[in-house]
Amino acid sequence: MADRIERALVVTAHPDDAEFGAAGTIAKLVRDGCEVAYVIVTNGDKGSGDRSMTPERLARIREDEQRNAARTLGVEQVRFLGYEDGEVEDTRDLRREVAREIRRFRPDLVICQNPARTYNLGASHRDHRVVGGVALDCVYPLARDHMAFPELMPEFEPHKVREVYVMQWEQPQLIVDIGDVFDLKIKALACHQSQFADFAAVEARVRERAGELGKPKGYAYAETFDHVVLFR
Ligand SMILES: [Zn+2]
């Protein structure tokens, strides 16, 4: 990369998405002196098979879990937009809120989810696709143009994002070596206790997939992305 990435904003649909898709990459950015922040669009209040659980209680649990996971990676700023899990739509309100967060944090790099439908149904969750598409629309042009969302001005001045990493497993353009931070990724994932009845099985699955993703480059473990460069 020509210039150092000093600020990175991770925009995801649910608590735990950032860790599954990018924890190793985030840990490396932090280690290199980059300031990283999260925007989590939903409160994750549907992610439980426990019949005695309520959406309100689950949302609180997942917020705590997400803050702990972020802290494990060296990320202190986590903003929750509070949308309902499974119900995210591409609305003007959501676009304005994500554009506002980009203008607030002013990142060089945005990390987001894949807006395209794939047949990896877990990765291609409806909320992920919608939030991925909204994040890209906000990078260009909505966070950038002063006449988009005039109500955000003057508090939130326009901002130009330089690069985007889009989480992607199928034919990724960018393969990030996470071998030396893989343990940290597992530690961060383990913070999302409410999501795992059997964390050992989850760890094995994550280990296997990260190993597969690293193979083309000879890395022990990797995370993969498409890479959009808007300007250097
Ligand atoms: Zn998710």
PDB file of C-alpha atoms in Angstrom, residues 5-132:
ATOM      1  CA  ILE A   5      -3.939   3.192   6.709  1.00  0.00           C
ATOM      2  CA  GLU A   6      -4.361   5.238   9.868  1.00  0.00           C
ATOM      3  CA  ARG A   7      -8.080   4.797  10.457  1.00  0.00           C
ATOM      4  CA  ALA A   8     -10.311   1.862   9.551  1.00  0.00           C
ATOM      5  CA  LEU A   9     -14.067   1.527  10.047  1.00  0.00           C
ATOM      6  CA  VAL A  10     -15.694  -1.905  10.093  1.00  0.00           C
ATOM      7  CA  VAL A  11     -19.391  -1.851   9.134  1.00  0.00           C
ATOM      8  CA  THR A  12     -21.318  -5.086   9.709  1.00  0.00           C
ATOM      9  CA  ALA A  13     -24.869  -6.292  10.200  1.00  0.00           C
ATOM     10  CA  HIS A  14     -24.582  -8.327  13.413  1.00  0.00           C
ATOM     11  CA  PRO A  15     -22.494  -8.645  16.537  1.00  0.00           C
ATOM     12  CA  ASP A  16     -19.871 -11.343  15.647  1.00  0.00           C
ATOM     13  CA  ASP A  17     -19.713 -10.636  11.866  1.00  0.00           C
ATOM     14  CA  ALA A  18     -16.576  -8.494  12.211  1.00  0.00           C
ATOM     15  CA  GLU A  19     -14.777 -11.279  14.089  1.00  0.00           C
ATOM     16  CA  PHE A  20     -15.821 -14.081  11.736  1.00  0.00           C
ATOM     17  CA  GLY A  21     -14.863 -12.133   8.634  1.00  0.00           C
ATOM     18  CA  ALA A  22     -12.002  -9.901   9.611  1.00  0.00           C
ATOM     19  CA  ALA A  23     -10.727 -10.293  13.206  1.00  0.00           C
ATOM     20  CA  GLY A  24      -7.219 -11.244  12.085  1.00  0.00           C
ATOM     21  CA  THR A  25      -7.018  -8.361   9.619  1.00  0.00           C
ATOM     22  CA  ILE A  26      -8.325  -5.973  12.285  1.00  0.00           C
ATOM     23  CA  ALA A  27      -5.781  -7.246  14.850  1.00  0.00           C
ATOM     24  CA  LYS A  28      -2.977  -6.645  12.339  1.00  0.00           C
ATOM     25  CA  LEU A  29      -4.195  -3.139  11.522  1.00  0.00           C
ATOM     26  CA  VAL A  30      -4.295  -2.294  15.242  1.00  0.00           C
ATOM     27  CA  ARG A  31      -0.842  -3.771  15.755  1.00  0.00           C
ATOM     28  CA  ASP A  32       0.444  -1.536  12.932  1.00  0.00           C
ATOM     29  CA  GLY A  33      -0.851   1.536  14.749  1.00  0.00           C
ATOM     30  CA  CYS A  34      -4.156   1.927  12.919  1.00  0.00           C
ATOM     31  CA  GLU A  35      -7.185   3.122  14.884  1.00  0.00           C
ATOM     32  CA  VAL A  36     -10.137   0.821  14.195  1.00  0.00           C
ATOM     33  CA  ALA A  37     -13.816   1.392  15.046  1.00  0.00           C
ATOM     34  CA  TYR A  38     -16.955  -0.679  14.499  1.00  0.00           C
ATOM     35  CA  VAL A  39     -20.463   0.186  13.358  1.00  0.00           C
ATOM     36  CA  ILE A  40     -22.897  -2.670  14.030  1.00  0.00           C
ATOM     37  CA  VAL A  41     -26.237  -2.138  12.312  1.00  0.00           C
ATOM     38  CA  THR A  42     -28.497  -4.615  14.147  1.00  0.00           C
ATOM     39  CA  ASN A  43     -28.678  -5.581  17.780  1.00  0.00           C
ATOM     40  CA  GLY A  44     -28.570  -9.307  16.932  1.00  0.00           C
ATOM     41  CA  ASP A  45     -31.763  -9.906  18.877  1.00  0.00           C
ATOM     42  CA  LYS A  46     -32.896 -12.987  16.930  1.00  0.00           C
ATOM     43  CA  GLY A  47     -29.751 -15.095  17.271  1.00  0.00           C
ATOM     44  CA  SER A  48     -30.817 -17.611  19.906  1.00  0.00           C
ATOM     45  CA  GLY A  49     -32.406 -21.050  20.015  1.00  0.00           C
ATOM     46  CA  ASP A  50     -33.167 -20.628  23.736  1.00  0.00           C
ATOM     47  CA  ARG A  51     -36.975 -20.489  24.121  1.00  0.00           C
ATOM     48  CA  SER A  52     -36.681 -18.650  27.424  1.00  0.00           C
ATOM     49  CA  MET A  53     -34.606 -15.863  25.872  1.00  0.00           C
ATOM     50  CA  THR A  54     -36.213 -12.495  25.055  1.00  0.00           C
ATOM     51  CA  PRO A  55     -35.076 -10.178  22.232  1.00  0.00           C
ATOM     52  CA  GLU A  56     -34.396  -7.377  24.740  1.00  0.00           C
ATOM     53  CA  ARG A  57     -32.199  -9.521  26.967  1.00  0.00           C
ATOM     54  CA  LEU A  58     -30.385 -11.028  23.990  1.00  0.00           C
ATOM     55  CA  ALA A  59     -29.660  -7.594  22.504  1.00  0.00           C
ATOM     56  CA  ARG A  60     -28.024  -6.521  25.792  1.00  0.00           C
ATOM     57  CA  ILE A  61     -25.976  -9.719  26.016  1.00  0.00           C
ATOM     58  CA  ARG A  62     -24.799  -9.402  22.433  1.00  0.00           C
ATOM     59  CA  GLU A  63     -23.810  -5.769  22.856  1.00  0.00           C
ATOM     60  CA  ASP A  64     -21.582  -6.733  25.801  1.00  0.00           C
ATOM     61  CA  GLU A  65     -20.142  -9.673  23.887  1.00  0.00           C
ATOM     62  CA  GLN A  66     -19.392  -7.448  20.911  1.00  0.00           C
ATOM     63  CA  ARG A  67     -17.658  -4.829  23.044  1.00  0.00           C
ATOM     64  CA  ASN A  68     -15.521  -7.542  24.664  1.00  0.00           C
ATOM     65  CA  ALA A  69     -14.621  -9.088  21.311  1.00  0.00           C
ATOM     66  CA  ALA A  70     -13.682  -5.667  19.906  1.00  0.00           C
ATOM     67  CA  ARG A  71     -11.577  -4.869  22.979  1.00  0.00           C
ATOM     68  CA  THR A  72      -9.764  -8.197  22.563  1.00  0.00           C
ATOM     69  CA  LEU A  73      -8.626  -6.960  19.145  1.00  0.00           C
ATOM     70  CA  GLY A  74      -7.742  -3.478  20.387  1.00  0.00           C
ATOM     71  CA  VAL A  75     -10.924  -1.779  19.141  1.00  0.00           C
ATOM     72  CA  GLU A  76     -12.456   0.598  21.683  1.00  0.00           C
ATOM     73  CA  GLN A  77     -15.128   2.398  19.656  1.00  0.00           C
ATOM     74  CA  VAL A  78     -18.214   0.325  18.860  1.00  0.00           C
ATOM     75  CA  ARG A  79     -21.423   2.035  17.750  1.00  0.00           C
ATOM     76  CA  PHE A  80     -24.682   0.120  17.559  1.00  0.00           C
ATOM     77  CA  LEU A  81     -27.363   1.486  15.244  1.00  0.00           C
ATOM     78  CA  GLY A  82     -29.985  -0.715  16.931  1.00  0.00           C
ATOM     79  CA  TYR A  83     -31.854  -2.071  13.916  1.00  0.00           C
ATOM     80  CA  GLU A  84     -33.787  -5.288  14.377  1.00  0.00           C
ATOM     81  CA  ASP A  85     -31.960  -8.483  13.465  1.00  0.00           C
ATOM     82  CA  GLY A  86     -33.268 -10.013  10.223  1.00  0.00           C
ATOM     83  CA  GLU A  87     -35.296  -6.923   9.312  1.00  0.00           C
ATOM     84  CA  VAL A  88     -32.710  -4.620   7.766  1.00  0.00           C
ATOM     85  CA  GLU A  89     -33.851  -2.771   4.655  1.00  0.00           C
ATOM     86  CA  ASP A  90     -31.930  -0.435   2.389  1.00  0.00           C
ATOM     87  CA  THR A  91     -33.668   2.745   3.530  1.00  0.00           C
ATOM     88  CA  ARG A  92     -32.762   6.405   3.460  1.00  0.00           C
ATOM     89  CA  ASP A  93     -32.561   6.338   7.271  1.00  0.00           C
ATOM     90  CA  LEU A  94     -30.007   3.533   7.278  1.00  0.00           C
ATOM     91  CA  ARG A  95     -27.980   5.129   4.487  1.00  0.00           C
ATOM     92  CA  ARG A  96     -27.947   8.436   6.351  1.00  0.00           C
ATOM     93  CA  GLU A  97     -26.842   6.762   9.599  1.00  0.00           C
ATOM     94  CA  VAL A  98     -24.020   4.822   7.957  1.00  0.00           C
ATOM     95  CA  ALA A  99     -22.924   7.896   5.972  1.00  0.00           C
ATOM     96  CA  ARG A 100     -22.974   9.861   9.239  1.00  0.00           C
ATOM     97  CA  GLU A 101     -20.731   7.285  10.955  1.00  0.00           C
ATOM     98  CA  ILE A 102     -18.264   7.362   8.045  1.00  0.00           C
ATOM     99  CA  ARG A 103     -18.213  11.169   8.216  1.00  0.00           C
ATOM    100  CA  ARG A 104     -17.818  11.041  12.003  1.00  0.00           C
ATOM    101  CA  PHE A 105     -14.920   8.557  12.112  1.00  0.00           C
ATOM    102  CA  ARG A 106     -13.311   9.619   8.802  1.00  0.00           C
ATOM    103  CA  PRO A 107     -11.645   6.295   7.905  1.00  0.00           C
ATOM    104  CA  ASP A 108      -9.021   5.701   5.219  1.00  0.00           C
ATOM    105  CA  LEU A 109     -10.286   2.129   4.935  1.00  0.00           C
ATOM    106  CA  VAL A 110     -13.795   0.709   5.274  1.00  0.00           C
ATOM    107  CA  ILE A 111     -14.219  -3.043   5.851  1.00  0.00           C
ATOM    108  CA  CYS A 112     -17.687  -4.294   4.954  1.00  0.00           C
ATOM    109  CA  GLN A 113     -19.703  -7.347   3.943  1.00  0.00           C
ATOM    110  CA  ASN A 114     -20.398  -8.710   0.490  1.00  0.00           C
ATOM    111  CA  PRO A 115     -23.545  -7.216  -1.070  1.00  0.00           C
ATOM    112  CA  ALA A 116     -23.857 -10.059  -3.583  1.00  0.00           C
ATOM    113  CA  ARG A 117     -26.021 -13.151  -3.076  1.00  0.00           C
ATOM    114  CA  THR A 118     -23.886 -16.283  -2.970  1.00  0.00           C
ATOM    115  CA  TYR A 119     -24.855 -19.855  -2.171  1.00  0.00           C
ATOM    116  CA  ASN A 120     -22.892 -19.726   1.077  1.00  0.00           C
ATOM    117  CA  LEU A 121     -26.172 -18.962   2.813  1.00  0.00           C
ATOM    118  CA  GLY A 122     -24.660 -18.142   6.228  1.00  0.00           C
ATOM    119  CA  ALA A 123     -22.175 -15.648   4.819  1.00  0.00           C
ATOM    120  CA  SER A 124     -24.795 -14.364   2.383  1.00  0.00           C
ATOM    121  CA  HIS A 125     -27.420 -13.631   5.069  1.00  0.00           C
ATOM    122  CA  ARG A 126     -29.963 -11.070   3.911  1.00  0.00           C
ATOM    123  CA  ASP A 127     -28.838  -8.510   6.525  1.00  0.00           C
ATOM    124  CA  HIS A 128     -25.211  -8.934   5.408  1.00  0.00           C
ATOM    125  CA  ARG A 129     -26.102  -8.258   1.772  1.00  0.00           C
ATOM    126  CA  VAL A 130     -28.188  -5.204   2.608  1.00  0.00           C
ATOM    127  CA  VAL A 131     -25.618  -3.722   4.996  1.00  0.00           C
ATOM    128  CA  GLY A 132     -22.771  -4.481   2.559  1.00  0.00           C
TER     129      GLY A 132
END
